[in-house]
Amino acid sequence: VILAGTPTLTYTVEYTLDDVWSQTFDPATATWFPFPVAALVAATANQSGLLDRPVTGIRLRVSAWTQGTARLVIVPANGPSA
């Protein structure tokens, strides 16, 4: 997660095992789990982490925000695409 613009925010990276491709998928009612890296839970600074299990979806949940931006960068297990 890369923060910019003098950030004042708190975020958590979460993942789901729900079927995100289902026509009835609703992110508001999906089951989300906090990322298994403590640095990415209730974070307030740039952080990175490794997810070593298959998941169906990942999200960046901002729980408090005053200013700044947060960008979630995901690199798949087989590496970045060319």
GROMACS .gro file of N, CA and C in nm:
model
  246
    1VAL      N    1   0.085  -0.116   0.000
    1VAL     CA    2   0.000   0.000   0.000
    1VAL      C    3   0.090   0.123   0.000
    2ILE      N    4   0.064   0.211  -0.093
    2ILE     CA    5   0.144   0.332  -0.108
    2ILE      C    6   0.056   0.453  -0.076
    3LEU      N    7   0.099   0.532   0.020
    3LEU     CA    8   0.025   0.651   0.060
    3LEU      C    9   0.090   0.774  -0.001
    4ALA      N   10   0.009   0.876  -0.030
    4ALA     CA   11   0.062   0.999  -0.089
    4ALA      C   12  -0.022   1.118  -0.044
    5GLY      N   13   0.033   1.237  -0.063
    5GLY     CA   14  -0.042   1.360  -0.036
    5GLY      C   15  -0.056   1.392   0.111
    6THR      N   16   0.049   1.380   0.190
    6THR     CA   17   0.046   1.403   0.335
    6THR      C   18  -0.072   1.328   0.396
    7PRO      N   19  -0.067   1.195   0.392
    7PRO     CA   20  -0.183   1.115   0.433
    7PRO      C   21  -0.211   1.119   0.583
    8THR      N   22  -0.338   1.127   0.612
    8THR     CA   23  -0.390   1.110   0.747
    8THR      C   24  -0.507   1.014   0.733
    9LEU      N   25  -0.474   0.884   0.739
    9LEU     CA   26  -0.578   0.783   0.721
    9LEU      C   27  -0.535   0.653   0.787
   10THR      N   28  -0.634   0.567   0.809
   10THR     CA   29  -0.611   0.434   0.866
   10THR      C   30  -0.675   0.334   0.771
   11TYR      N   31  -0.602   0.227   0.740
   11TYR     CA   32  -0.654   0.129   0.646
   11TYR      C   33  -0.620  -0.013   0.690
   12THR      N   34  -0.695  -0.108   0.634
   12THR     CA   35  -0.669  -0.251   0.652
   12THR      C   36  -0.685  -0.318   0.516
   13VAL      N   37  -0.592  -0.406   0.482
   13VAL     CA   38  -0.606  -0.486   0.360
   13VAL      C   39  -0.680  -0.613   0.400
   14GLU      N   40  -0.784  -0.646   0.324
   14GLU     CA   41  -0.867  -0.763   0.354
   14GLU      C   42  -0.880  -0.852   0.231
   15TYR      N   43  -0.913  -0.980   0.254
   15TYR     CA   44  -0.935  -1.072   0.144
   15TYR      C   45  -1.063  -1.152   0.170
   16THR      N   46  -1.118  -1.208   0.062
   16THR     CA   47  -1.237  -1.291   0.072
   16THR      C   48  -1.216  -1.421  -0.004
   17LEU      N   49  -1.292  -1.521   0.035
   17LEU     CA   50  -1.295  -1.648  -0.037
   17LEU      C   51  -1.429  -1.666  -0.107
   18ASP      N   52  -1.517  -1.565  -0.097
   18ASP     CA   53  -1.647  -1.569  -0.163
   18ASP      C   54  -1.630  -1.565  -0.315
   19ASP      N   55  -1.732  -1.607  -0.387
   19ASP     CA   56  -1.730  -1.608  -0.533
   19ASP      C   57  -1.755  -1.466  -0.585
   20VAL      N   58  -1.647  -1.392  -0.611
   20VAL     CA   59  -1.660  -1.253  -0.654
   20VAL      C   60  -1.713  -1.242  -0.797
   21TRP      N   61  -1.715  -1.352  -0.871
   21TRP     CA   62  -1.765  -1.350  -1.009
   21TRP      C   63  -1.914  -1.384  -1.016
   22SER      N   64  -1.974  -1.420  -0.903
   22SER     CA   65  -2.117  -1.450  -0.899
   22SER      C   66  -2.197  -1.322  -0.924
   23GLN      N   67  -2.306  -1.334  -0.996
   23GLN     CA   68  -2.394  -1.219  -1.021
   23GLN      C   69  -2.456  -1.167  -0.893
   24THR      N   70  -2.461  -1.250  -0.789
   24THR     CA   71  -2.521  -1.207  -0.663
   24THR      C   72  -2.417  -1.161  -0.561
   25PHE      N   73  -2.288  -1.158  -0.600
   25PHE     CA   74  -2.185  -1.114  -0.507
   25PHE      C   75  -2.209  -0.969  -0.467
   26ASP      N   76  -2.204  -0.944  -0.337
   26ASP     CA   77  -2.221  -0.809  -0.283
   26ASP      C   78  -2.107  -0.785  -0.184
   27PRO      N   79  -2.014  -0.694  -0.215
   27PRO     CA   80  -1.902  -0.670  -0.125
   27PRO      C   81  -1.946  -0.630   0.016
   28ALA      N   82  -2.063  -0.569   0.027
   28ALA     CA   83  -2.110  -0.526   0.159
   28ALA      C   84  -2.150  -0.642   0.248
   29THR      N   85  -2.189  -0.755   0.188
   29THR     CA   86  -2.230  -0.871   0.268
   29THR      C   87  -2.133  -0.988   0.259
   30ALA      N   88  -2.026  -0.971   0.184
   30ALA     CA   89  -1.926  -1.078   0.170
   30ALA      C   90  -1.853  -1.099   0.303
   31THR      N   91  -1.791  -1.214   0.318
   31THR     CA   92  -1.709  -1.243   0.435
   31THR      C   93  -1.567  -1.199   0.405
   32TRP      N   94  -1.519  -1.099   0.478
   32TRP     CA   95  -1.385  -1.045   0.458
   32TRP      C   96  -1.298  -1.080   0.579
   33PHE      N   97  -1.172  -1.112   0.552
   33PHE     CA   98  -1.076  -1.145   0.656
   33PHE      C   99  -0.962  -1.044   0.652
   34PRO      N  100  -0.911  -1.002   0.768
   34PRO     CA  101  -0.796  -0.911   0.766
   34PRO      C  102  -0.673  -0.984   0.713
   35PHE      N  103  -0.590  -0.913   0.643
   35PHE     CA  104  -0.466  -0.967   0.587
   35PHE      C  105  -0.384  -1.029   0.700
   36PRO      N  106  -0.322  -1.145   0.678
   36PRO     CA  107  -0.249  -1.213   0.786
   36PRO      C  108  -0.111  -1.153   0.815
   37VAL      N  109  -0.094  -1.025   0.786
   37VAL     CA  110   0.029  -0.952   0.817
   37VAL      C  111  -0.011  -0.835   0.904
   38ALA      N  112   0.033  -0.834   1.030
   38ALA     CA  113  -0.010  -0.732   1.125
   38ALA      C  114   0.014  -0.590   1.076
   39ALA      N  115   0.119  -0.569   0.997
   39ALA     CA  116   0.150  -0.434   0.948
   39ALA      C  117   0.043  -0.379   0.854
   40LEU      N  118  -0.043  -0.466   0.800
   40LEU     CA  119  -0.147  -0.422   0.706
   40LEU      C  120  -0.286  -0.416   0.770
   41VAL      N  121  -0.290  -0.421   0.903
   41VAL     CA  122  -0.416  -0.409   0.977
   41VAL      C  123  -0.410  -0.283   1.061
   42ALA      N  124  -0.507  -0.193   1.042
   42ALA     CA  125  -0.511  -0.064   1.111
   42ALA      C  126  -0.381   0.014   1.087
   43ALA      N  127  -0.333   0.012   0.964
   43ALA     CA  128  -0.207   0.077   0.927
   43ALA      C  129  -0.228   0.225   0.898
   44THR      N  130  -0.121   0.302   0.918
   44THR     CA  131  -0.125   0.447   0.892
   44THR      C  132  -0.006   0.493   0.809
   45ALA      N  133   0.072   0.400   0.755
   45ALA     CA  134   0.190   0.435   0.676
   45ALA      C  135   0.204   0.336   0.560
   46ASN      N  136   0.297   0.362   0.469
   46ASN     CA  137   0.326   0.269   0.360
   46ASN      C  138   0.362   0.133   0.418
   47GLN      N  139   0.307   0.027   0.360
   47GLN     CA  140   0.335  -0.109   0.408
   47GLN      C  141   0.332  -0.205   0.290
   48SER      N  142   0.396  -0.320   0.309
   48SER     CA  143   0.386  -0.427   0.210
   48SER      C  144   0.378  -0.560   0.284
   49GLY      N  145   0.329  -0.661   0.215
   49GLY     CA  146   0.315  -0.792   0.278
   49GLY      C  147   0.295  -0.898   0.174
   50LEU      N  148   0.305  -1.021   0.217
   50LEU     CA  149   0.293  -1.137   0.130
   50LEU      C  150   0.173  -1.220   0.173
   51LEU      N  151   0.087  -1.251   0.077
   51LEU     CA  152  -0.027  -1.339   0.102
   51LEU      C  153   0.006  -1.473   0.039
   52ASP      N  154   0.022  -1.577   0.120
   52ASP     CA  155   0.070  -1.706   0.071
   52ASP      C  156  -0.041  -1.809   0.054
   53ARG      N  157  -0.162  -1.764   0.022
   53ARG     CA  158  -0.274  -1.856   0.002
   53ARG      C  159  -0.362  -1.802  -0.111
   54PRO      N  160  -0.429  -1.890  -0.181
   54PRO     CA  161  -0.518  -1.842  -0.288
   54PRO      C  162  -0.642  -1.775  -0.228
   55VAL      N  163  -0.681  -1.665  -0.288
   55VAL     CA  164  -0.802  -1.592  -0.246
   55VAL      C  165  -0.880  -1.554  -0.371
   56THR      N  166  -1.004  -1.514  -0.353
   56THR     CA  167  -1.085  -1.474  -0.468
   56THR      C  168  -1.094  -1.323  -0.483
   57GLY      N  169  -1.065  -1.249  -0.378
   57GLY     CA  170  -1.070  -1.104  -0.386
   57GLY      C  171  -0.990  -1.039  -0.276
   58ILE      N  172  -0.940  -0.919  -0.305
   58ILE     CA  173  -0.864  -0.839  -0.208
   58ILE      C  174  -0.917  -0.698  -0.214
   59ARG      N  175  -0.926  -0.633  -0.098
   59ARG     CA  176  -0.971  -0.494  -0.097
   59ARG      C  177  -0.889  -0.413   0.003
   60LEU      N  178  -0.891  -0.284  -0.016
   60LEU     CA  179  -0.831  -0.188   0.076
   60LEU      C  180  -0.945  -0.116   0.145
   61ARG      N  181  -0.961  -0.141   0.276
   61ARG     CA  182  -1.071  -0.078   0.351
   61ARG      C  183  -1.014   0.036   0.434
   62VAL      N  184  -1.055   0.158   0.402
   62VAL     CA  185  -1.013   0.276   0.476
   62VAL      C  186  -1.116   0.302   0.585
   63SER      N  187  -1.070   0.298   0.711
   63SER     CA  188  -1.163   0.315   0.823
   63SER      C  189  -1.165   0.456   0.878
   64ALA      N  190  -1.064   0.535   0.848
   64ALA     CA  191  -1.061   0.676   0.889
   64ALA      C  192  -0.982   0.753   0.784
   65TRP      N  193  -1.030   0.871   0.748
   65TRP     CA  194  -0.963   0.950   0.646
   65TRP      C  195  -0.985   1.097   0.672
   66THR      N  196  -0.878   1.174   0.666
   66THR     CA  197  -0.885   1.320   0.672
   66THR      C  198  -0.830   1.377   0.542
   67GLN      N  199  -0.714   1.323   0.499
   67GLN     CA  200  -0.653   1.370   0.374
   67GLN      C  201  -0.556   1.266   0.321
   68GLY      N  202  -0.517   1.284   0.194
   68GLY     CA  203  -0.421   1.194   0.131
   68GLY      C  204  -0.488   1.084   0.051
   69THR      N  205  -0.405   1.002  -0.012
   69THR     CA  206  -0.454   0.891  -0.093
   69THR      C  207  -0.381   0.763  -0.056
   70ALA      N  208  -0.446   0.651  -0.085
   70ALA     CA  209  -0.387   0.520  -0.062
   70ALA      C  210  -0.404   0.440  -0.191
   71ARG      N  211  -0.298   0.371  -0.233
   71ARG     CA  212  -0.303   0.289  -0.354
   71ARG      C  213  -0.259   0.148  -0.320
   72LEU      N  214  -0.345   0.052  -0.351
   72LEU     CA  215  -0.316  -0.089  -0.329
   72LEU      C  216  -0.255  -0.147  -0.456
   73VAL      N  217  -0.134  -0.198  -0.447
   73VAL     CA  218  -0.066  -0.258  -0.561
   73VAL      C  219  -0.059  -0.408  -0.536
   74ILE      N  220  -0.107  -0.487  -0.632
   74ILE     CA  221  -0.109  -0.632  -0.620
   74ILE      C  222  -0.025  -0.692  -0.732
   75VAL      N  223   0.070  -0.775  -0.697
   75VAL     CA  224   0.151  -0.846  -0.794
   75VAL      C  225   0.115  -0.994  -0.782
   76PRO      N  226   0.062  -1.056  -0.888
   76PRO     CA  227   0.021  -1.196  -0.880
   76PRO      C  228   0.140  -1.289  -0.858
   77ALA      N  229   0.112  -1.410  -0.811
   77ALA     CA  230   0.216  -1.507  -0.778
   77ALA      C  231   0.308  -1.536  -0.895
   78ASN      N  232   0.257  -1.529  -1.017
   78ASN     CA  233   0.341  -1.557  -1.133
   78ASN      C  234   0.416  -1.434  -1.182
   79GLY      N  235   0.411  -1.326  -1.104
   79GLY     CA  236   0.485  -1.204  -1.137
   79GLY      C  237   0.402  -1.105  -1.216
   80PRO      N  238   0.456  -0.985  -1.231
   80PRO     CA  239   0.381  -0.883  -1.306
   80PRO      C  240   0.370  -0.919  -1.454
   81SER      N  241   0.264  -0.876  -1.515
   81SER     CA  242   0.247  -0.904  -1.658
   81SER      C  243   0.336  -0.809  -1.739
   82ALA      N  244   0.375  -0.855  -1.855
   82ALA     CA  245   0.466  -0.775  -1.939
   82ALA      C  246   0.391  -0.674  -2.022
   0.00000   0.00000   0.00000
